[in-house]
PDB file of C-alpha atoms in Angstrom:
ATOM      1  CA  UNK F   1      19.061 -81.780 109.021  1.00  0.00           C
ATOM      2  CA  UNK F   2      16.446 -79.394 110.135  1.00  0.00           C
ATOM      3  CA  UNK F   3      15.177 -78.628 106.324  1.00  0.00           C
ATOM      4  CA  UNK F   4      15.041 -82.341 105.809  1.00  0.00           C
ATOM      5  CA  UNK F   5      12.715 -82.999 108.814  1.00  0.00           C
ATOM      6  CA  UNK F   6      10.445 -80.435 108.393  1.00  0.00           C
ATOM      7  CA  UNK F   7       7.260 -82.291 109.843  1.00  0.00           C
ATOM      8  CA  UNK F   8       8.984 -83.173 113.093  1.00  0.00           C
ATOM      9  CA  UNK F   9       8.865 -80.822 116.147  1.00  0.00           C
ATOM     10  CA  UNK F  10      11.003 -79.212 117.469  1.00  0.00           C
ATOM     11  CA  UNK F  11      11.311 -80.863 120.607  1.00  0.00           C
ATOM     12  CA  UNK F  12      12.137 -84.038 119.682  1.00  0.00           C
ATOM     13  CA  UNK F  13      14.665 -83.028 116.701  1.00  0.00           C
ATOM     14  CA  UNK F  14      16.186 -81.115 119.383  1.00  0.00           C
ATOM     15  CA  UNK F  15      16.623 -84.361 121.382  1.00  0.00           C
ATOM     16  CA  UNK F  16      18.133 -86.487 118.352  1.00  0.00           C
ATOM     17  CA  UNK F  17      20.144 -84.480 116.687  1.00  0.00           C
ATOM     18  CA  UNK F  18      21.134 -81.164 119.202  1.00  0.00           C
ATOM     19  CA  UNK F  19      22.622 -81.000 122.226  1.00  0.00           C
ATOM     20  CA  UNK F  20      20.888 -79.874 125.068  1.00  0.00           C
ATOM     21  CA  UNK F  21      22.748 -76.869 125.826  1.00  0.00           C
ATOM     22  CA  UNK F  22      20.233 -75.007 122.791  1.00  0.00           C
ATOM     23  CA  UNK F  23      17.222 -75.364 125.176  1.00  0.00           C
ATOM     24  CA  UNK F  24      18.897 -72.288 127.362  1.00  0.00           C
ATOM     25  CA  UNK F  25      19.175 -70.016 123.998  1.00  0.00           C
ATOM     26  CA  UNK F  26      15.847 -71.830 122.378  1.00  0.00           C
ATOM     27  CA  UNK F  27      12.801 -69.451 122.535  1.00  0.00           C
ATOM     28  CA  UNK F  28      10.655 -71.168 124.716  1.00  0.00           C
ATOM     29  CA  UNK F  29       7.203 -70.849 122.840  1.00  0.00           C
ATOM     30  CA  UNK F  30       8.757 -72.074 119.441  1.00  0.00           C
ATOM     31  CA  UNK F  31       9.503 -75.989 121.134  1.00  0.00           C
ATOM     32  CA  UNK F  32       5.907 -77.396 120.238  1.00  0.00           C
ATOM     33  CA  UNK F  33       6.045 -76.376 116.615  1.00  0.00           C
ATOM     34  CA  UNK F  34       6.627 -77.936 113.727  1.00  0.00           C
ATOM     35  CA  UNK F  35      10.426 -77.409 111.650  1.00  0.00           C
ATOM     36  CA  UNK F  36       8.378 -76.213 108.287  1.00  0.00           C
ATOM     37  CA  UNK F  37       6.351 -73.612 110.597  1.00  0.00           C
ATOM     38  CA  UNK F  38       9.398 -73.008 112.185  1.00  0.00           C
ATOM     39  CA  UNK F  39      11.450 -72.612 108.273  1.00  0.00           C
ATOM     40  CA  UNK F  40       8.595 -70.575 107.251  1.00  0.00           C
ATOM     41  CA  UNK F  41       8.149 -67.848 109.739  1.00  0.00           C
ATOM     42  CA  UNK F  42       8.623 -64.403 109.600  1.00  0.00           C
ATOM     43  CA  UNK F  43       9.008 -63.145 113.408  1.00  0.00           C
ATOM     44  CA  UNK F  44      12.231 -63.024 114.722  1.00  0.00           C
ATOM     45  CA  UNK F  45      11.331 -66.099 117.114  1.00  0.00           C
ATOM     46  CA  UNK F  46      11.030 -68.039 113.757  1.00  0.00           C
ATOM     47  CA  UNK F  47      14.385 -66.868 112.464  1.00  0.00           C
ATOM     48  CA  UNK F  48      16.324 -67.142 115.755  1.00  0.00           C
ATOM     49  CA  UNK F  49      15.141 -70.269 116.093  1.00  0.00           C
ATOM     50  CA  UNK F  50      15.887 -71.589 113.159  1.00  0.00           C
ATOM     51  CA  UNK F  51      19.069 -70.198 112.356  1.00  0.00           C
ATOM     52  CA  UNK F  52      19.672 -71.843 116.412  1.00  0.00           C
ATOM     53  CA  UNK F  53      18.628 -75.137 114.914  1.00  0.00           C
ATOM     54  CA  UNK F  54      21.394 -75.345 112.012  1.00  0.00           C
ATOM     55  CA  UNK F  55      24.040 -73.687 114.042  1.00  0.00           C
ATOM     56  CA  UNK F  56      26.828 -76.563 113.861  1.00  0.00           C
ATOM     57  CA  UNK F  57      27.711 -75.490 117.688  1.00  0.00           C
ATOM     58  CA  UNK F  58      24.711 -77.558 118.724  1.00  0.00           C
ATOM     59  CA  UNK F  59      25.587 -81.009 116.463  1.00  0.00           C
ATOM     60  CA  UNK F  60      25.790 -83.671 118.496  1.00  0.00           C
TER      61      UNK F  60
END
């Protein structure tokens, strides 16, 4: 779960725990951020990214 790995970068989390297809819909500017930053972010991009990271459609 993304909320348990807050110090990990999004790119490495996606590689380990999510299907590659998430990359086509994921906001590109969020790829280098840490999961904790995205979880606490208030912008639309942060909210979209967090929702996608926790979406069961993209689980491996």
